[in-house]
mmCIF file of N, CA and C in Angstrom:
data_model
loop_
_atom_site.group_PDB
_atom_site.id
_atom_site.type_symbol
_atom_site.label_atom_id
_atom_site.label_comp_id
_atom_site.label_asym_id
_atom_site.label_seq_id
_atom_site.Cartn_x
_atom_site.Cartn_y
_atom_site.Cartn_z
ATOM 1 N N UNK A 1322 -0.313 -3.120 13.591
ATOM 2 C CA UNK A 1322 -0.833 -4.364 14.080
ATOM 3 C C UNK A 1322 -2.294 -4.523 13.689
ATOM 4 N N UNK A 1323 -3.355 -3.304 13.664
ATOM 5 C CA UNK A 1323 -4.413 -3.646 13.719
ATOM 6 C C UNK A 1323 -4.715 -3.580 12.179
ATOM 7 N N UNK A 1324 -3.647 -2.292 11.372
ATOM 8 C CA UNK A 1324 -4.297 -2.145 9.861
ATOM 9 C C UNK A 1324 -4.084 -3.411 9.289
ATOM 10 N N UNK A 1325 -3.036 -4.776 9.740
ATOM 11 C CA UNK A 1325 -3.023 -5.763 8.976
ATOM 12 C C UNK A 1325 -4.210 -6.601 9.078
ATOM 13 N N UNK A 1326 -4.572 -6.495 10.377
ATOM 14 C CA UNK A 1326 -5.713 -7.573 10.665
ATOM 15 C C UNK A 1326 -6.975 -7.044 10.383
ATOM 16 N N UNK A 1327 -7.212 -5.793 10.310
ATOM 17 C CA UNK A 1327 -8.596 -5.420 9.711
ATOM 18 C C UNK A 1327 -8.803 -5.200 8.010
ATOM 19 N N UNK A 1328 -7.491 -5.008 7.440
ATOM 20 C CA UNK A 1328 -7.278 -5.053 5.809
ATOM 21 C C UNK A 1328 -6.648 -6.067 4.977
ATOM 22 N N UNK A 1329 -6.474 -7.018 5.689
ATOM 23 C CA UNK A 1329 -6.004 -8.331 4.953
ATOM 24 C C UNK A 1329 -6.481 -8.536 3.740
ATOM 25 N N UNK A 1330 -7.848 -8.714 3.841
ATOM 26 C CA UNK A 1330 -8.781 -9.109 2.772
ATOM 27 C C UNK A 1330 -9.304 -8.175 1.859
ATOM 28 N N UNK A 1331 -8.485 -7.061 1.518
ATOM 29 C CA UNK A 1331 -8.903 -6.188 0.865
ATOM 30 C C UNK A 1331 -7.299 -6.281 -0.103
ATOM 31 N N UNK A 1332 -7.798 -5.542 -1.843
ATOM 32 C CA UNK A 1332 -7.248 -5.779 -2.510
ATOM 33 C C UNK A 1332 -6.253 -4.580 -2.213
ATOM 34 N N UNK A 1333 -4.935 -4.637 -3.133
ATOM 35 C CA UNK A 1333 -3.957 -3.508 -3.308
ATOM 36 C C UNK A 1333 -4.534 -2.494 -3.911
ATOM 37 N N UNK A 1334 -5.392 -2.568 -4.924
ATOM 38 C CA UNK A 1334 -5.943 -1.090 -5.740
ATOM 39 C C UNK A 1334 -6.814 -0.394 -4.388
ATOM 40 N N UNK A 1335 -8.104 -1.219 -3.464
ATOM 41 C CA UNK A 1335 -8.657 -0.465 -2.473
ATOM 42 C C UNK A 1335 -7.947 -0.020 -2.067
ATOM 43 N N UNK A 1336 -6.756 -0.348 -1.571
ATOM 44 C CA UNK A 1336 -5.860 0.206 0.100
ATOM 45 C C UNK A 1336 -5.589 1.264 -0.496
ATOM 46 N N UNK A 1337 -4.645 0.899 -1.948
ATOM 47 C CA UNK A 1337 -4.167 2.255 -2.464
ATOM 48 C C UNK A 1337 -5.304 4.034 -2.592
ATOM 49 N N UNK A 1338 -6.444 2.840 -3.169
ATOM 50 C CA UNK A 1338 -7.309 4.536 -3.639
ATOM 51 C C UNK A 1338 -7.377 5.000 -2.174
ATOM 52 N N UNK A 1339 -7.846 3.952 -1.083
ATOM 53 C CA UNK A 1339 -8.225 5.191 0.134
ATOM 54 C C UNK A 1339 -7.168 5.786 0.580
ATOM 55 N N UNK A 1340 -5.975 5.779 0.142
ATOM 56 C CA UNK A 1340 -4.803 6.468 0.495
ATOM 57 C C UNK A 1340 -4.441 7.609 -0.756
ATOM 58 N N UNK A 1341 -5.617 7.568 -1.705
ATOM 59 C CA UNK A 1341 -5.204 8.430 -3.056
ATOM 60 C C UNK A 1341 -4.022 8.273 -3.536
ATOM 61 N N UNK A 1342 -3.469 7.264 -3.764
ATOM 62 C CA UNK A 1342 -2.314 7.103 -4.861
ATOM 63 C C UNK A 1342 -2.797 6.611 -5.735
ATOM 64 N N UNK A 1343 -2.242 6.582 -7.011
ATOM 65 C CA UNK A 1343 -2.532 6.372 -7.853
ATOM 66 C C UNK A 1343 -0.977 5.043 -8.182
ATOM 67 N N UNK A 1344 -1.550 4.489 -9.231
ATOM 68 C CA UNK A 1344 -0.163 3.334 -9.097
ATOM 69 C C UNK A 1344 1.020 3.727 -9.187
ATOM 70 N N UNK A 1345 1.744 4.629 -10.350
ATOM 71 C CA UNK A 1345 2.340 5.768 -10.236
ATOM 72 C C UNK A 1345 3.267 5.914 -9.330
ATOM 73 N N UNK A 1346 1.955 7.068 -8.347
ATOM 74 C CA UNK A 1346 2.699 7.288 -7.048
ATOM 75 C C UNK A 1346 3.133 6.438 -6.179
ATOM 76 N N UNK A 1347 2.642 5.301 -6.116
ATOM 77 C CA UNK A 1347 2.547 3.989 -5.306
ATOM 78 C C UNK A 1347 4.072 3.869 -5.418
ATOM 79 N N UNK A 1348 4.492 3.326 -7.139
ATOM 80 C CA UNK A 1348 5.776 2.812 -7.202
ATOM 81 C C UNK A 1348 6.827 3.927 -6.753
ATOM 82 N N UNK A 1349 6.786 5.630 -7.245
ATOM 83 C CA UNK A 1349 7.678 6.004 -6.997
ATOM 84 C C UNK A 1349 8.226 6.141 -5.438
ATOM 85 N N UNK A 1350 6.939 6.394 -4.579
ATOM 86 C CA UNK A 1350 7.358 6.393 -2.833
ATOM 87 C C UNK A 1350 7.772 4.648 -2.623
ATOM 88 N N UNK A 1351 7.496 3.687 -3.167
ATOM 89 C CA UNK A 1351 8.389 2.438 -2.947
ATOM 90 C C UNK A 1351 9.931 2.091 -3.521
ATOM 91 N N UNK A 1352 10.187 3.395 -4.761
ATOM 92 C CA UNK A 1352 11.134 2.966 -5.680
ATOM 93 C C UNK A 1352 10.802 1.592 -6.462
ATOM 94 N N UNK A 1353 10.032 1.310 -6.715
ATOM 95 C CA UNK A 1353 9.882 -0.040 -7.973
ATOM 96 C C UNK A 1353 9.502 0.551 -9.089
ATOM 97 N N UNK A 1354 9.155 -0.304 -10.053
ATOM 98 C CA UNK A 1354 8.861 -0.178 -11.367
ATOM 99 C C UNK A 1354 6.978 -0.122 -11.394
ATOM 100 N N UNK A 1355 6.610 0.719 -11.938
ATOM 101 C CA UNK A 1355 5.090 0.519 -12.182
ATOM 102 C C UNK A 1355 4.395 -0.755 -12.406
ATOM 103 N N UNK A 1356 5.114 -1.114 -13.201
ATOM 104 C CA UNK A 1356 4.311 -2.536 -13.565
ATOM 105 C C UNK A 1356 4.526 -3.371 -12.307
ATOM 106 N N UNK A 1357 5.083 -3.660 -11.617
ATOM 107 C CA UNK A 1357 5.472 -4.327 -10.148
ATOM 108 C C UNK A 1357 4.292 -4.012 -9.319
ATOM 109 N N UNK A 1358 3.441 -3.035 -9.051
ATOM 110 C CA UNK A 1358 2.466 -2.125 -8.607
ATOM 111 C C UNK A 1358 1.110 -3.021 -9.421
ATOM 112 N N UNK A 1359 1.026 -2.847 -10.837
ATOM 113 C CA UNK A 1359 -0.224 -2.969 -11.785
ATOM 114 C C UNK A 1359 0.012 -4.591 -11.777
ATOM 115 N N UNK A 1360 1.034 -5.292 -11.271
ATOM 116 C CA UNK A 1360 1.171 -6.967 -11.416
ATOM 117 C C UNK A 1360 0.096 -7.251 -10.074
ATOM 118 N N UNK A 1361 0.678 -6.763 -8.938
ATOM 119 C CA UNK A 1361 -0.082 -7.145 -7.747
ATOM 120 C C UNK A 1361 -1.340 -6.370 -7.323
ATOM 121 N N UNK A 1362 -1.772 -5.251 -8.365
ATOM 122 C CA UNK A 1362 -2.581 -4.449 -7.527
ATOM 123 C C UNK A 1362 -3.992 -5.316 -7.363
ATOM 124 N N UNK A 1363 -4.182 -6.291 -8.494
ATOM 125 C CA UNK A 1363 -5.479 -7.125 -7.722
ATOM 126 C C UNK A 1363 -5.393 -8.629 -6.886
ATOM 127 N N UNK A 1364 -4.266 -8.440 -5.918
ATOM 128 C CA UNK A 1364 -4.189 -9.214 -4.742
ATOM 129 C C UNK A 1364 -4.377 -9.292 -3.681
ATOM 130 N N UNK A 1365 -4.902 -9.390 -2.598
ATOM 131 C CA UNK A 1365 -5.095 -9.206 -1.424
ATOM 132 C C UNK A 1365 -4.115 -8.796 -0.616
ATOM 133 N N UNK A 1366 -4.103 -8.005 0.448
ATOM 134 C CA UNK A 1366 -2.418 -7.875 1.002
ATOM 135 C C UNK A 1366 -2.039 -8.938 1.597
ATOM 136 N N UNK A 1367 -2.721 -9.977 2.243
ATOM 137 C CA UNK A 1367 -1.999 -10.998 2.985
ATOM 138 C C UNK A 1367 -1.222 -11.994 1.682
ATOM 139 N N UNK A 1368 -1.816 -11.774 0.612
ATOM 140 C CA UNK A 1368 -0.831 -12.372 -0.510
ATOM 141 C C UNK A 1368 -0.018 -11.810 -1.480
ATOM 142 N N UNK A 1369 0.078 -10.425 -0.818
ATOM 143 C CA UNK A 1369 1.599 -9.917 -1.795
ATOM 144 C C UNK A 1369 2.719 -10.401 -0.926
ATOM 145 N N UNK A 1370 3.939 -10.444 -1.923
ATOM 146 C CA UNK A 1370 5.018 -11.382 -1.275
ATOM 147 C C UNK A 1370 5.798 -10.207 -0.485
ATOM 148 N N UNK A 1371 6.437 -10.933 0.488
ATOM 149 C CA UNK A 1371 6.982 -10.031 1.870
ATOM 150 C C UNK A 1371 7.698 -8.730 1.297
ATOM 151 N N UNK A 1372 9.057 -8.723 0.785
ATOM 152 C CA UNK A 1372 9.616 -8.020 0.399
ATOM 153 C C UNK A 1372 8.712 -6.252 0.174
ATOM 154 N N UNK A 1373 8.059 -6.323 -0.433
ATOM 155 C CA UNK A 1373 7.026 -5.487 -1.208
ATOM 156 C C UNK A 1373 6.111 -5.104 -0.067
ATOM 157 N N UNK A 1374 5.753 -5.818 0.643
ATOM 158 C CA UNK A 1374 4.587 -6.063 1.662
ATOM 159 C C UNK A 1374 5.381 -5.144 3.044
ATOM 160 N N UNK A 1375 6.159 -5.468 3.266
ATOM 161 C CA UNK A 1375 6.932 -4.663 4.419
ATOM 162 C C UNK A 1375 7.604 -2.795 3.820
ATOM 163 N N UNK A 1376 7.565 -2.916 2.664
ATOM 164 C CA UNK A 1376 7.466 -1.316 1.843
ATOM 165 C C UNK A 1376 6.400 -1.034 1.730
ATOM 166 N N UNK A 1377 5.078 -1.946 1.501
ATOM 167 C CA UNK A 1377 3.873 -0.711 1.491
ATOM 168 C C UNK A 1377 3.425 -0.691 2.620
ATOM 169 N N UNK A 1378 3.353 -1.804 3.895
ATOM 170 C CA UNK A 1378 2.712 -0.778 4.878
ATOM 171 C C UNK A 1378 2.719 0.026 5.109
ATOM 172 N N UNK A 1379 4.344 0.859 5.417
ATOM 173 C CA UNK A 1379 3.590 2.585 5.958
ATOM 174 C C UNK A 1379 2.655 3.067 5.622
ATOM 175 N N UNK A 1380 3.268 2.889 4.060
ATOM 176 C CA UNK A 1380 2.421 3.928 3.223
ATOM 177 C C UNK A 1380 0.953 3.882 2.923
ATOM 178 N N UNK A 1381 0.512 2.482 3.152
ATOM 179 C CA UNK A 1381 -1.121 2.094 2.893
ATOM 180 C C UNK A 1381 -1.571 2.746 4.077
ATOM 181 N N UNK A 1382 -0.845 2.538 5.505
ATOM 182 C CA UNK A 1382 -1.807 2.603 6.623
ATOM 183 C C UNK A 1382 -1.539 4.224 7.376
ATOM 184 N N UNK A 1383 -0.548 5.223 6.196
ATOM 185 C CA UNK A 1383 -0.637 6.581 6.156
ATOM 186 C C UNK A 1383 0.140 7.031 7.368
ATOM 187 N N UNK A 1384 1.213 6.312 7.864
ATOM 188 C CA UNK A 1384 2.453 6.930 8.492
ATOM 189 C C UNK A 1384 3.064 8.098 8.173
ATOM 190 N N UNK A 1385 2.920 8.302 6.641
ATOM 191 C CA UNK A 1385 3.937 9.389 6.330
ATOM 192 C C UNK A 1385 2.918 10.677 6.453
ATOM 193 N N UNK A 1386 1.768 10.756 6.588
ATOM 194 C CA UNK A 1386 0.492 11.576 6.987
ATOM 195 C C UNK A 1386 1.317 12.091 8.666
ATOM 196 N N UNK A 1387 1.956 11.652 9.571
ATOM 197 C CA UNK A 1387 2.407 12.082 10.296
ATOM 198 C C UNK A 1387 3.216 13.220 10.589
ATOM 199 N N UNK A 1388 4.071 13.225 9.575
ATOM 200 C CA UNK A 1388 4.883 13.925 9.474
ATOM 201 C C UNK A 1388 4.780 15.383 9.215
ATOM 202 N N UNK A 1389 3.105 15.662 8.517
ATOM 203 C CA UNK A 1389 2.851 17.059 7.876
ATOM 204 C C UNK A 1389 2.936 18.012 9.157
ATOM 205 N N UNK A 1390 3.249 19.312 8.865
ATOM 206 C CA UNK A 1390 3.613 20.268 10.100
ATOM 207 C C UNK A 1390 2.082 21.025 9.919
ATOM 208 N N UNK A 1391 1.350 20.379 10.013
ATOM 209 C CA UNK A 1391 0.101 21.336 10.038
ATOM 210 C C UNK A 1391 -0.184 22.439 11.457
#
């Protein structure tokens, strides 16, 4: 709730680097194609289209960081 409303206005390449993916990695934890990744990475998130947009939240706002058994 809050990572949408405080990162709206930030592009797909920021969200991604502070999460260290690289585009790459981006597509393979979404299953898409790279270029799908390098099409939108200079958009804002409130304007990537839903589909896509509801697969990268977890991963931008580091859900799967949960999971480590540290």
């Amino acid at each position: 709730m809050f990572f949408e409303f405080k990162n709206r206005n930030k592009t797909i390449k920021e969200l991604r680097k502070s999460q260290s993916y690289t585009a790459w990695e981006l597509a393979f934890k979404l299953k898409v194609d790279t270029v799908d990744i390098t099409q939108i990475d200079y958009l804002k998130f409130k304007e990537v289209p839903e589909p896509i947009k509801s697969k990268m939240l977890p991963l931008l706002r580091g859900d799967d960081m949960d999971e480590i058994p540290w």
